[in-house]
CSV table of C-alpha atoms and ligand atoms in Angstrom, one decimal:
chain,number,residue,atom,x,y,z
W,1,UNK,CA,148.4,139.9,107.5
W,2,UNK,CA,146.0,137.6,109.3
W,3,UNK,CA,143.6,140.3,109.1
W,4,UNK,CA,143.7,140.7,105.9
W,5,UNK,CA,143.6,136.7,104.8
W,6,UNK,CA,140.3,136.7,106.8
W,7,UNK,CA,139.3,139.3,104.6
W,8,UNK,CA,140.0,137.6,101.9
W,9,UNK,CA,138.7,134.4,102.6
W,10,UNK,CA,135.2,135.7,103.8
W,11,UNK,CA,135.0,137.9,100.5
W,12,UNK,CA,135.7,134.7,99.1
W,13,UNK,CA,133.1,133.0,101.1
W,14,UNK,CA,130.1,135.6,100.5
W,15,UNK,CA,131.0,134.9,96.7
W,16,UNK,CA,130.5,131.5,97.0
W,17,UNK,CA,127.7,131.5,99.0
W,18,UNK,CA,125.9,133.6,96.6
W,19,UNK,CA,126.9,132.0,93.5
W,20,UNK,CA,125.5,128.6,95.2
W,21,UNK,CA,122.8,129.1,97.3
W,22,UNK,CA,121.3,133.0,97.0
W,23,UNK,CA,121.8,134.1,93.5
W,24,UNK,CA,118.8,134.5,92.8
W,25,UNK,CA,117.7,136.5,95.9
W,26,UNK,CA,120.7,138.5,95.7
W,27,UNK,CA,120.2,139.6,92.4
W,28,UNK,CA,116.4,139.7,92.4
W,29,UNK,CA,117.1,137.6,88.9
W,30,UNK,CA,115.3,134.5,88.3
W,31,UNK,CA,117.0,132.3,85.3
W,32,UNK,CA,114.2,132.6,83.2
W,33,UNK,CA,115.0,136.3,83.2
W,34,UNK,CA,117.4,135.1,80.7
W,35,UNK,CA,114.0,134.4,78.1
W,36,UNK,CA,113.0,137.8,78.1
W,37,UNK,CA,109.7,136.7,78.1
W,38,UNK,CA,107.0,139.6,77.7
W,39,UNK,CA,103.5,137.9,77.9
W,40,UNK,CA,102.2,134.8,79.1
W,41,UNK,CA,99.3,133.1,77.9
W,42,UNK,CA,97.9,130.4,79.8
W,43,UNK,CA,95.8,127.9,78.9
W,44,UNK,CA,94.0,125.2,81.5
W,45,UNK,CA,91.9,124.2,84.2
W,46,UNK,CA,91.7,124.7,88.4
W,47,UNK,CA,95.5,124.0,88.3
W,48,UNK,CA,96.2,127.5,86.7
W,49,UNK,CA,92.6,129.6,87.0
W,50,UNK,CA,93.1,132.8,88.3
W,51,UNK,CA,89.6,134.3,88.0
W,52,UNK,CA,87.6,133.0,85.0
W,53,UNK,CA,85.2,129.7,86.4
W,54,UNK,CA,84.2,132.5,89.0
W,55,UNK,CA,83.0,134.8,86.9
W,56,UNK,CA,81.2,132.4,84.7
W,57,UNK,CA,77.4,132.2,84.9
W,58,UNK,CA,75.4,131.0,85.8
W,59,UNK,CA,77.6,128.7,88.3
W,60,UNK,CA,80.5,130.3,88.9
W,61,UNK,CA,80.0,132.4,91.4
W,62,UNK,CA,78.7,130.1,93.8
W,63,UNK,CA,81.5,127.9,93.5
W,64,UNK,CA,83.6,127.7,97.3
W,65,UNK,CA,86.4,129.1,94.7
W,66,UNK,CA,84.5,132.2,95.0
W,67,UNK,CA,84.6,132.6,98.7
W,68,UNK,CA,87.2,132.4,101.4
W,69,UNK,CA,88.7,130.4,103.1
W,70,UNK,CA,90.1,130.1,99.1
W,71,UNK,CA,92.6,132.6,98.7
W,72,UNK,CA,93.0,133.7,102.5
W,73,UNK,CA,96.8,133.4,102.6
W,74,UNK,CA,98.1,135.1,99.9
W,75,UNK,CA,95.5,138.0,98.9
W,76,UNK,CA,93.3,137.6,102.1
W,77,UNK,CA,90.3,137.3,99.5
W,78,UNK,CA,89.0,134.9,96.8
W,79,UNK,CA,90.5,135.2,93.8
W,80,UNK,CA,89.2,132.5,92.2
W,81,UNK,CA,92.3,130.6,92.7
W,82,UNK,CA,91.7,127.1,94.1
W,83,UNK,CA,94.5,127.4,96.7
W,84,UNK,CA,94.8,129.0,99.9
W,85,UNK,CA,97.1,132.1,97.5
W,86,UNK,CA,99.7,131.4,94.8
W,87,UNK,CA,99.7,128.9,92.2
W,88,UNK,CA,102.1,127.6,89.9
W,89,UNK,CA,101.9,130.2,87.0
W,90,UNK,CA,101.8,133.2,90.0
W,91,UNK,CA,105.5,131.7,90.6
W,92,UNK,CA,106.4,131.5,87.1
W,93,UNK,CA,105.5,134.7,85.7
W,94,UNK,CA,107.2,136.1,88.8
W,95,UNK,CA,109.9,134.2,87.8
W,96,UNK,CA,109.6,135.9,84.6
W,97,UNK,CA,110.2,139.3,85.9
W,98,UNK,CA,106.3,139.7,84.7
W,99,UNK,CA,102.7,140.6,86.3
W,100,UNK,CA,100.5,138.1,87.9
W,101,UNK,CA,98.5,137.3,84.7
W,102,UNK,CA,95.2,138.1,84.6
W,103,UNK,CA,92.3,136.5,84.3
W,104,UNK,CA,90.4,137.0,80.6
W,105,UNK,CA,86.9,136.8,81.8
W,106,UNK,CA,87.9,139.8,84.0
W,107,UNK,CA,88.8,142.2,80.9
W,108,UNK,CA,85.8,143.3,80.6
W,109,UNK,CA,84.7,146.0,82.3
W,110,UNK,CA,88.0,146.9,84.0
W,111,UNK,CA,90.9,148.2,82.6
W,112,UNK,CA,93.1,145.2,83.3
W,113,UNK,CA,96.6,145.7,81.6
W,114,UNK,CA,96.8,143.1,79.2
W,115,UNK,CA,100.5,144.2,78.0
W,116,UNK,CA,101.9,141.0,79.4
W,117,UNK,CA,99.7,138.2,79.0
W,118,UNK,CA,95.9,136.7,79.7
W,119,UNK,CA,95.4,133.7,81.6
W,120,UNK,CA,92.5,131.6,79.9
W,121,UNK,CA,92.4,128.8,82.2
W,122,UNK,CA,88.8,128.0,83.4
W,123,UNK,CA,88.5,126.0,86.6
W,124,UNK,CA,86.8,122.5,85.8
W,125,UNK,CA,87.5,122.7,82.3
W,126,UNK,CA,88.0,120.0,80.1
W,127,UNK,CA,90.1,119.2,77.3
W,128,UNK,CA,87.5,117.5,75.0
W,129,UNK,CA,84.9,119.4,74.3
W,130,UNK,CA,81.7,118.6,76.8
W,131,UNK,CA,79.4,117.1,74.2
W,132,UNK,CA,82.5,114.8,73.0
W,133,UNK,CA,82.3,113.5,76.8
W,134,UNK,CA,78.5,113.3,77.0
W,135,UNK,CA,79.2,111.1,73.7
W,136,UNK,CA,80.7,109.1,75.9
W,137,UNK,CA,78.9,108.9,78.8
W,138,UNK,CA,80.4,111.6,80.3
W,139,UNK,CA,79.0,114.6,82.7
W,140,UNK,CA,80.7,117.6,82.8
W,141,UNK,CA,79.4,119.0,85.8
W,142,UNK,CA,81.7,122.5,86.4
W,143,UNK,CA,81.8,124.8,82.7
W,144,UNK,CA,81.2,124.2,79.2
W,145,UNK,CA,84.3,125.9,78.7
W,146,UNK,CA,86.6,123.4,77.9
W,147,UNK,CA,90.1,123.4,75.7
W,148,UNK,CA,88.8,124.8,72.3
W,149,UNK,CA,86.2,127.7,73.5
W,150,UNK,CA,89.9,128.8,75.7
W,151,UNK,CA,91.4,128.8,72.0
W,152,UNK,CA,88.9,131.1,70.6
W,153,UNK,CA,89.0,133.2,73.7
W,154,UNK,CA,92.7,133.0,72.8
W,155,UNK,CA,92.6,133.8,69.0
W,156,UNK,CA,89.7,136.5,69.8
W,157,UNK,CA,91.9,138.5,72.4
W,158,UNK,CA,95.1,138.0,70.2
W,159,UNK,CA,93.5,139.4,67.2
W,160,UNK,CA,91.9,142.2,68.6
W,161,UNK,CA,94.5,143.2,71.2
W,162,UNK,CA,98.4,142.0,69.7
W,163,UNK,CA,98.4,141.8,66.0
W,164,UNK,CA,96.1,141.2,63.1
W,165,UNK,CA,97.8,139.9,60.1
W,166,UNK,CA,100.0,136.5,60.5
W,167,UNK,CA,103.2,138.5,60.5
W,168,UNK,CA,102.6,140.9,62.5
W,169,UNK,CA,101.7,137.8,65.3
W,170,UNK,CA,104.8,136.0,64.4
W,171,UNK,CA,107.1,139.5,65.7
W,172,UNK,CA,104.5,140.6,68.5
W,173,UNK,CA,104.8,136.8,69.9
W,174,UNK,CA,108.7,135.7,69.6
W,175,UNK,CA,109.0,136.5,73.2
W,176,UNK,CA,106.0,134.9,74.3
W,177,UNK,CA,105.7,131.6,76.8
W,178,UNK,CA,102.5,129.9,76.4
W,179,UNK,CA,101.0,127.3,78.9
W,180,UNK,CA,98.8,124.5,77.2
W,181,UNK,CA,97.6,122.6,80.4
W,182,UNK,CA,97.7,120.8,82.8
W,183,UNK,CA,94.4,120.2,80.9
W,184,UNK,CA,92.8,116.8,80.3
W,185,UNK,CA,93.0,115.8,84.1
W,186,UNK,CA,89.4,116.7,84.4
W,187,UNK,CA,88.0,114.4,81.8
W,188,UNK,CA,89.5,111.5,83.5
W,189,UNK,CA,88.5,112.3,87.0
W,190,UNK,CA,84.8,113.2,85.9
W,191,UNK,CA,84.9,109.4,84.0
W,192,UNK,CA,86.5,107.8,87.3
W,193,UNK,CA,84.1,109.4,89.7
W,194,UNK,CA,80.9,108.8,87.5
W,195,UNK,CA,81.8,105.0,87.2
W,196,UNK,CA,84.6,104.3,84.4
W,197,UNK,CA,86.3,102.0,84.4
W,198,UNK,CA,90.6,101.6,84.1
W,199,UNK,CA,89.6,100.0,80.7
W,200,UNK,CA,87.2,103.1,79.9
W,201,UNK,CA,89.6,105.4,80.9
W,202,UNK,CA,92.6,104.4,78.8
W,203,UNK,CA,90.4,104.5,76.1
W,204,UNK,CA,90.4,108.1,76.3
W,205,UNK,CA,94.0,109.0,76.5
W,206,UNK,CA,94.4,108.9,72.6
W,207,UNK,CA,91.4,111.6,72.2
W,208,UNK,CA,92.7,113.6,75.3
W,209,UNK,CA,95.9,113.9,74.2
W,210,UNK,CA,95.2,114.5,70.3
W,211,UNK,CA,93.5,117.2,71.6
W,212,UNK,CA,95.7,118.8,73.6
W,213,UNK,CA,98.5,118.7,71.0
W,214,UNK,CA,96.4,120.4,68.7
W,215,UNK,CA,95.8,123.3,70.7
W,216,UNK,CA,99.6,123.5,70.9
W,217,UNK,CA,99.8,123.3,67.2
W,218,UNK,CA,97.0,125.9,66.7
W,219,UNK,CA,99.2,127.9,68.9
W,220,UNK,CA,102.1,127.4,66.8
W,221,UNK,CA,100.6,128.4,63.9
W,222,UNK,CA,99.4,131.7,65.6
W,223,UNK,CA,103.2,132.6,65.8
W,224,UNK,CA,104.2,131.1,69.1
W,225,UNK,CA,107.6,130.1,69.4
W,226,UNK,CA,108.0,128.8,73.2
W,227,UNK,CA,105.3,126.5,73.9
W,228,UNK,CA,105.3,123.9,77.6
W,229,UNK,CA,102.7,121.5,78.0
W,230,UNK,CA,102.3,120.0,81.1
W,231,UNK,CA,101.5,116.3,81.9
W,232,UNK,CA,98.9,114.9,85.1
W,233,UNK,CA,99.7,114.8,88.9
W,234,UNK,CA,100.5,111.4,90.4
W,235,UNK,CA,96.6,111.4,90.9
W,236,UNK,CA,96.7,108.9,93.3
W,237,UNK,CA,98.1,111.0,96.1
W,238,UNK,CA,95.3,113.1,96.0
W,239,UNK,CA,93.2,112.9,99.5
W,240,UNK,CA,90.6,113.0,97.0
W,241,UNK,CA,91.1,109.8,95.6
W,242,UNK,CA,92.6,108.3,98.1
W,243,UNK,CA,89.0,108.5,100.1
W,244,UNK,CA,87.2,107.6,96.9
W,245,UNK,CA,89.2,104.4,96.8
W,246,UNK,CA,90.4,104.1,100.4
W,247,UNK,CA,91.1,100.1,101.1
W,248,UNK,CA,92.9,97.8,103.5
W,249,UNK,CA,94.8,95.9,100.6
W,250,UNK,CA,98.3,97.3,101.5
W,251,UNK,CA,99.6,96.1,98.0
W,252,UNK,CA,97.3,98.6,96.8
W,253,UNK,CA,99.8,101.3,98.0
W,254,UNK,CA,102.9,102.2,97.0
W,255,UNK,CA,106.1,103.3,98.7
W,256,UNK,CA,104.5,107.0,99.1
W,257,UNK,CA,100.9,105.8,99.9
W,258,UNK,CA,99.6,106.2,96.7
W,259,UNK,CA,97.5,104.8,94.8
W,260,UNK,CA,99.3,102.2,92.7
W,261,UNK,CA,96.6,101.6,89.9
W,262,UNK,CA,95.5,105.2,89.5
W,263,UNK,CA,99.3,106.7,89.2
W,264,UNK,CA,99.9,103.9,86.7
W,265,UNK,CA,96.9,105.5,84.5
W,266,UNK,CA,98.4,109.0,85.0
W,267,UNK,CA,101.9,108.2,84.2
W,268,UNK,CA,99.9,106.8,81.3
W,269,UNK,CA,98.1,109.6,79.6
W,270,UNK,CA,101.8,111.5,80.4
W,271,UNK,CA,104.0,108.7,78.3
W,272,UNK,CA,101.3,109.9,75.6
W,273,UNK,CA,101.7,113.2,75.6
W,274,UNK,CA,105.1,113.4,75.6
W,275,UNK,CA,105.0,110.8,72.4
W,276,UNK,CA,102.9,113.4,71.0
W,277,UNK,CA,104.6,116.7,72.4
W,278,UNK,CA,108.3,114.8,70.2
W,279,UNK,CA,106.2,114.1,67.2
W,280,UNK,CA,104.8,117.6,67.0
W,281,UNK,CA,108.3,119.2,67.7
W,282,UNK,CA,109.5,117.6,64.5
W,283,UNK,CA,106.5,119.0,62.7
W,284,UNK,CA,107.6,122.2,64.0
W,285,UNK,CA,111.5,122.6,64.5
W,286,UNK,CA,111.1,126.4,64.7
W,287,UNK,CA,109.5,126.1,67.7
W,288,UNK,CA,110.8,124.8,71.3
W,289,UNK,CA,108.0,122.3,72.7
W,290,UNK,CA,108.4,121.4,76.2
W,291,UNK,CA,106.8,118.9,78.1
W,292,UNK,CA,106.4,120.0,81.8
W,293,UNK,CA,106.5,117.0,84.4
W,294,UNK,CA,104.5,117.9,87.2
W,295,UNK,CA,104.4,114.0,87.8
W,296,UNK,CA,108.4,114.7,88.9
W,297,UNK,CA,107.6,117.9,90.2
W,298,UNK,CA,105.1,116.5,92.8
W,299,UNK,CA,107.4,113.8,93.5
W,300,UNK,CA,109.7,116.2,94.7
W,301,UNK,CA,107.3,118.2,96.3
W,302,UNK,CA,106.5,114.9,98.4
W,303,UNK,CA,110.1,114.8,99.1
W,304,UNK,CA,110.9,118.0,100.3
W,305,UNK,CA,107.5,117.8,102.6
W,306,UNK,CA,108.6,114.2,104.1
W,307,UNK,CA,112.1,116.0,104.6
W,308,UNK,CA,110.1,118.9,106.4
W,309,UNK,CA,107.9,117.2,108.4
W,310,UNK,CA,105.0,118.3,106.1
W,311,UNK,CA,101.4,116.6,106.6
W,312,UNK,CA,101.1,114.7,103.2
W,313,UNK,CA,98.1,112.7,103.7
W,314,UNK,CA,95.6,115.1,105.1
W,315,UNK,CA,94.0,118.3,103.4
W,316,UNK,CA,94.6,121.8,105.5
W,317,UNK,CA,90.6,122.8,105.0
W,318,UNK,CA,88.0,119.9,104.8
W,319,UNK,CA,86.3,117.6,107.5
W,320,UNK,CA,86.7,113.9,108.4
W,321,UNK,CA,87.7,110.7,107.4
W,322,UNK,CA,91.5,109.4,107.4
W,323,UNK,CA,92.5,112.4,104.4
W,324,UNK,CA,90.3,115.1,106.2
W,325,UNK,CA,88.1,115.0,102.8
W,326,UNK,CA,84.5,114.0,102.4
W,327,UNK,CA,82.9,114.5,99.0
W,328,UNK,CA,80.0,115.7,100.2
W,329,UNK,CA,81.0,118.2,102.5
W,330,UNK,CA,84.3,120.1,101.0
W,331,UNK,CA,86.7,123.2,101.5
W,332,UNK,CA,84.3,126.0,101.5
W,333,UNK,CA,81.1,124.2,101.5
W,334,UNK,CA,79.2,125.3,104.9
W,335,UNK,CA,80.4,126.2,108.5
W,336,UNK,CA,81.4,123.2,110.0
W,337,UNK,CA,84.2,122.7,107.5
W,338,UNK,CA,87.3,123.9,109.4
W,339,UNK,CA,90.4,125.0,108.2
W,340,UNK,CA,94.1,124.5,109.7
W,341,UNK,CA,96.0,127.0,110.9
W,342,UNK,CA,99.6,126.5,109.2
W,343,UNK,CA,98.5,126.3,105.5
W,344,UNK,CA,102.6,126.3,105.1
W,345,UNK,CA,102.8,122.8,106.6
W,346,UNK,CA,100.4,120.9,104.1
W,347,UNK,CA,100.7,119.7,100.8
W,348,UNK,CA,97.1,119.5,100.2
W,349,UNK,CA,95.0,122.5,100.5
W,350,UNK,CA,91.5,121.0,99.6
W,351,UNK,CA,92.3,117.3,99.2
W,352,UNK,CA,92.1,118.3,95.0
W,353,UNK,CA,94.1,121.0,94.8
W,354,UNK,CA,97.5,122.0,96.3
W,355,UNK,CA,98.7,124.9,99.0
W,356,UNK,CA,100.5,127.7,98.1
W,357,UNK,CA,103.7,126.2,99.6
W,358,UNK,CA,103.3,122.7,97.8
W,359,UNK,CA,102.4,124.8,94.2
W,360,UNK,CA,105.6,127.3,95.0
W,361,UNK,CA,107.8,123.9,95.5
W,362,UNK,CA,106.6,122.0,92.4
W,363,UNK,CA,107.3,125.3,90.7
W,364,UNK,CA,110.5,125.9,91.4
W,365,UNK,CA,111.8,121.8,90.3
W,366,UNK,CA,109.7,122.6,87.3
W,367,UNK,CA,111.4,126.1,86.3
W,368,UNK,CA,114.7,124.9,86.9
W,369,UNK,CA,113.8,121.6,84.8
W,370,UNK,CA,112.4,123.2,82.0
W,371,UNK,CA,114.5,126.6,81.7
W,372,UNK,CA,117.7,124.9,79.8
W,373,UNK,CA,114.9,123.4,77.9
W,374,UNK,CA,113.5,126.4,76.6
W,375,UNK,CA,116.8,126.9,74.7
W,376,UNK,CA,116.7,131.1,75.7
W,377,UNK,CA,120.5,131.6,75.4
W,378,UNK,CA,120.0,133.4,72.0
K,401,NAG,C1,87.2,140.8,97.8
K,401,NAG,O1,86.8,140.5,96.5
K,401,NAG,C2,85.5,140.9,96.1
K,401,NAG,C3,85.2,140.5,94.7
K,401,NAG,O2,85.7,139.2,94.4
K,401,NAG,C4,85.5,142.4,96.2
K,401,NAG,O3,84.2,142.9,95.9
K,401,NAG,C5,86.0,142.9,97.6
K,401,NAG,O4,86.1,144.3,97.6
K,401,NAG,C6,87.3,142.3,97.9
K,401,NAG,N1,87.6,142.6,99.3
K,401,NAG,C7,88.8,143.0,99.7
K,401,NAG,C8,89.0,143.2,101.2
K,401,NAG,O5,89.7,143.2,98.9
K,402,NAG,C1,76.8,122.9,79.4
K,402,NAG,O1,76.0,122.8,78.2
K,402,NAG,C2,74.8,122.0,78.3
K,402,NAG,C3,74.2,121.8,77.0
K,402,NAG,O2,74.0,123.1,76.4
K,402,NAG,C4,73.9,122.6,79.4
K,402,NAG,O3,72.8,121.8,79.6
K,402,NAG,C5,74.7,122.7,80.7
K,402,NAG,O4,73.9,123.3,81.6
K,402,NAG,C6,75.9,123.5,80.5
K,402,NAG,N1,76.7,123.4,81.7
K,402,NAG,C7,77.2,124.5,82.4
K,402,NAG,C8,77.9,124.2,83.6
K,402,NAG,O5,77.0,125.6,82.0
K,403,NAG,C1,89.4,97.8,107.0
K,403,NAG,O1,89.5,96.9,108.1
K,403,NAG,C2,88.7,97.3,109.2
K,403,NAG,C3,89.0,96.3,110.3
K,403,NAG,O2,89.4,95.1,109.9
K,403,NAG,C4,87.3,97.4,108.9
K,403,NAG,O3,86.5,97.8,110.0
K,403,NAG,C5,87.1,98.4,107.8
K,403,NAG,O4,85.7,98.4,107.4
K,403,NAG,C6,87.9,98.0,106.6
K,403,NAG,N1,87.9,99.1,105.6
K,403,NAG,C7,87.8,99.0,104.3
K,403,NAG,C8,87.7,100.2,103.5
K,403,NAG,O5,87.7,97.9,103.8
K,404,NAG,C1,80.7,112.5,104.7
K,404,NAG,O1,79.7,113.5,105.2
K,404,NAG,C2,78.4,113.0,105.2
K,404,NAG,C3,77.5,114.1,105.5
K,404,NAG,O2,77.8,114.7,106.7
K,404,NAG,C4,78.3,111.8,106.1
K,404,NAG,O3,77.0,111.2,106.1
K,404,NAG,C5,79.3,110.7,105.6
K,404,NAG,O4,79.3,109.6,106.6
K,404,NAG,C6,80.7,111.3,105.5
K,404,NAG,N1,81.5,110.3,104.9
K,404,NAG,C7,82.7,109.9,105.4
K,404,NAG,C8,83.4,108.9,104.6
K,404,NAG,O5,83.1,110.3,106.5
């Protein structure tokens, strides 16, 4: 008798626990299983590059991406990731059920299987186009191969791989995700570090985000039906640009010690965009927009890593200074820029770009926020 109400009650436990806390270990079956996704297309800059800035020429290969330490966690080579191994899409097209995605620039020459989805991201890129930002006073120092040469890398690789007449791409892509971004972050911080002002900057955020909503639309149009655009980081965390603009005016700091002025600019350009993503889901109701917050998502990320005893200020690989960042000599950049050993306990990996444990943190708030978004319970 009281053997057997044990029995019941820890059956009853282990169904619990599972249901609340390992489901999706147990079962090996992410949530956005539920999409059915087949292909992922990605669109974007260092945030989501798996391979294509380091295959560019002529500079691209003598990028630090290129080399380790970059990638030494996770695939114990370069990749052309700018993290230490995973990044965000890695986790989400796991999530997915589907294949890390590969790189376009890679497809030729190897026999890459492109069943599933290309990743057109280009590390450095841009949303407006470089000679619209050299209109303006703007260097872009990285690629050329900013938001609209990714489309026709796009609309090339559809049209010649996945279907030819509009019909045929409106079937072969119903169960397609595509990622338009995190793009348009680089245009702002090449205006900020070559001397733009606040007001100069703002300026920009009706051109950055026009732009990236027409990609979306252009996307749209192809045939895709599940579209997420993500928004900026909090920039202001970033050890990047909290060296640049490192100052003893404690009011210039908020709660997290970030930058106040340089967060207000981001959560800026991300009240546009999602203006823009609503206005462009009611031009297109047969579509599901979603606007992906990886302002929230690194807000939780911060959370989690003060609840964890993470270091949030410093960057794992880089040298000196109160962030462990100089400009001049960064992650990858010559031999006496050292690396730390527990990659797992920092936020930052580069003071630009995040670890693989602060990207597979952000990714899993912003899967579980944007899933019942996506609307996939057909
Ligand atoms: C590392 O990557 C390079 C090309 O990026 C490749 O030539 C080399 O074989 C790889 N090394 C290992 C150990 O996988
Ligand atoms: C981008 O294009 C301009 C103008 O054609 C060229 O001068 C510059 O070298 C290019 N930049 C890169 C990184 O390829
Ligand atoms: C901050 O204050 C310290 C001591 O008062 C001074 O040495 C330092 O130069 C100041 N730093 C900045 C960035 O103003
Ligand atoms: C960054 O490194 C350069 C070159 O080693 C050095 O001259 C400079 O003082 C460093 N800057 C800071 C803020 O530590």
């Amino acid at each position: 008798m009281a053997s057997s109400l044990f029995h019941k009650v820890s059956l009853l436990l282990v169904v619990l626990w599972c249901l609340f806390s390992c489901a999706p270990e147990c079962t090996n079956a992410h949530p956005l299983k539920i999409c059915k996704f087949d292909q992922i297309y990605q669109l974007g800059d260092s945030i989501s590059d798996t391979g294509n800035l380091i295959r560019e020429v002529p500079i691209g290969a003598a990028t630090p991406f290129a080399r380790l330490p970059y990638g030494e966690t996770f695939f114990k080579n370069a990749t052309g990731r700018c993290s230490n191994g995973l990044l965000m899409i890695d986790y989400i097209a796991m999530a997915a059920g589907l294949p890390l995605l590969p790189p376009y620039k890679k497809l030729d020459g190897t026999a890459d299987d492109v069943e599933h989805g290309v990743n057109f991201a280009v590390a450095g890129s841009t949303a407006l186009p470089s000679r619209v930002l050299a209109a303006r006073n703007i260097y872009s120092p990285v690629t050329n191969t900013s938001l609209n040469v990714q489309l026709d890398w796009m609309f090339t690789h559809l049209r010649s791989n996945i279907c030819i007449h509009h019909k045929d791409c409106v079937e072969k892509l119903q169960n397609a995700l595509f990622m338009v971004g995190e793009i348009g972050g680089n245009d702002y911080n090449y205006a900020i570090f070559q001397g733009k002002t606040m007001e100069e900057l703002r300026s920009m955020v009706p051109d950055v985000v026009a732009t990236i909503i027409y990609a979306a639309r252009r996307v749209i149009e192809i045939g895709g039906k599940r579209v997420v655009i993500p928004g900026n980081f909090p920039i202001g965390c970033l050890p990047i640009y909290k060296t640049a603009f490192q100052t003893n005016i404690s009011a210039a700091y908020d709660k997290k010690q970030c930058l106040k002025n340089l967060n207000e600019f981001a959560k800026y350009h991300n009240e546009e965009l999602q203006k823009a993503i609503h206005k462009l889901q009611q031009d297109k109701p047969n579509a599901v927009v979603v606007y992906g917050d990886y302002y929230k998502a690194y807000q939780f990320l911060l959370k989690v890593a003060t609840s964890q005893g993470f270091e949030r200020e410093k960057a794992c690989c880089g040298t000196g200074g109160k962030y462990n960042f100089n400009m001049t000599r960064m992650c990858g950049s010559g031999a006496n820029v050292g690396v730390c050993s527990n990659p797992k306990r920092y936020m930052s990996w580069d003071g630009v770009h995040l670890t693989q444990q602060g990207y597979k943190i952000m990714a899993a708030w912003l899967l579980k926020n944007i899933f019942p978004q996506l609307h996939c319970h057909f």
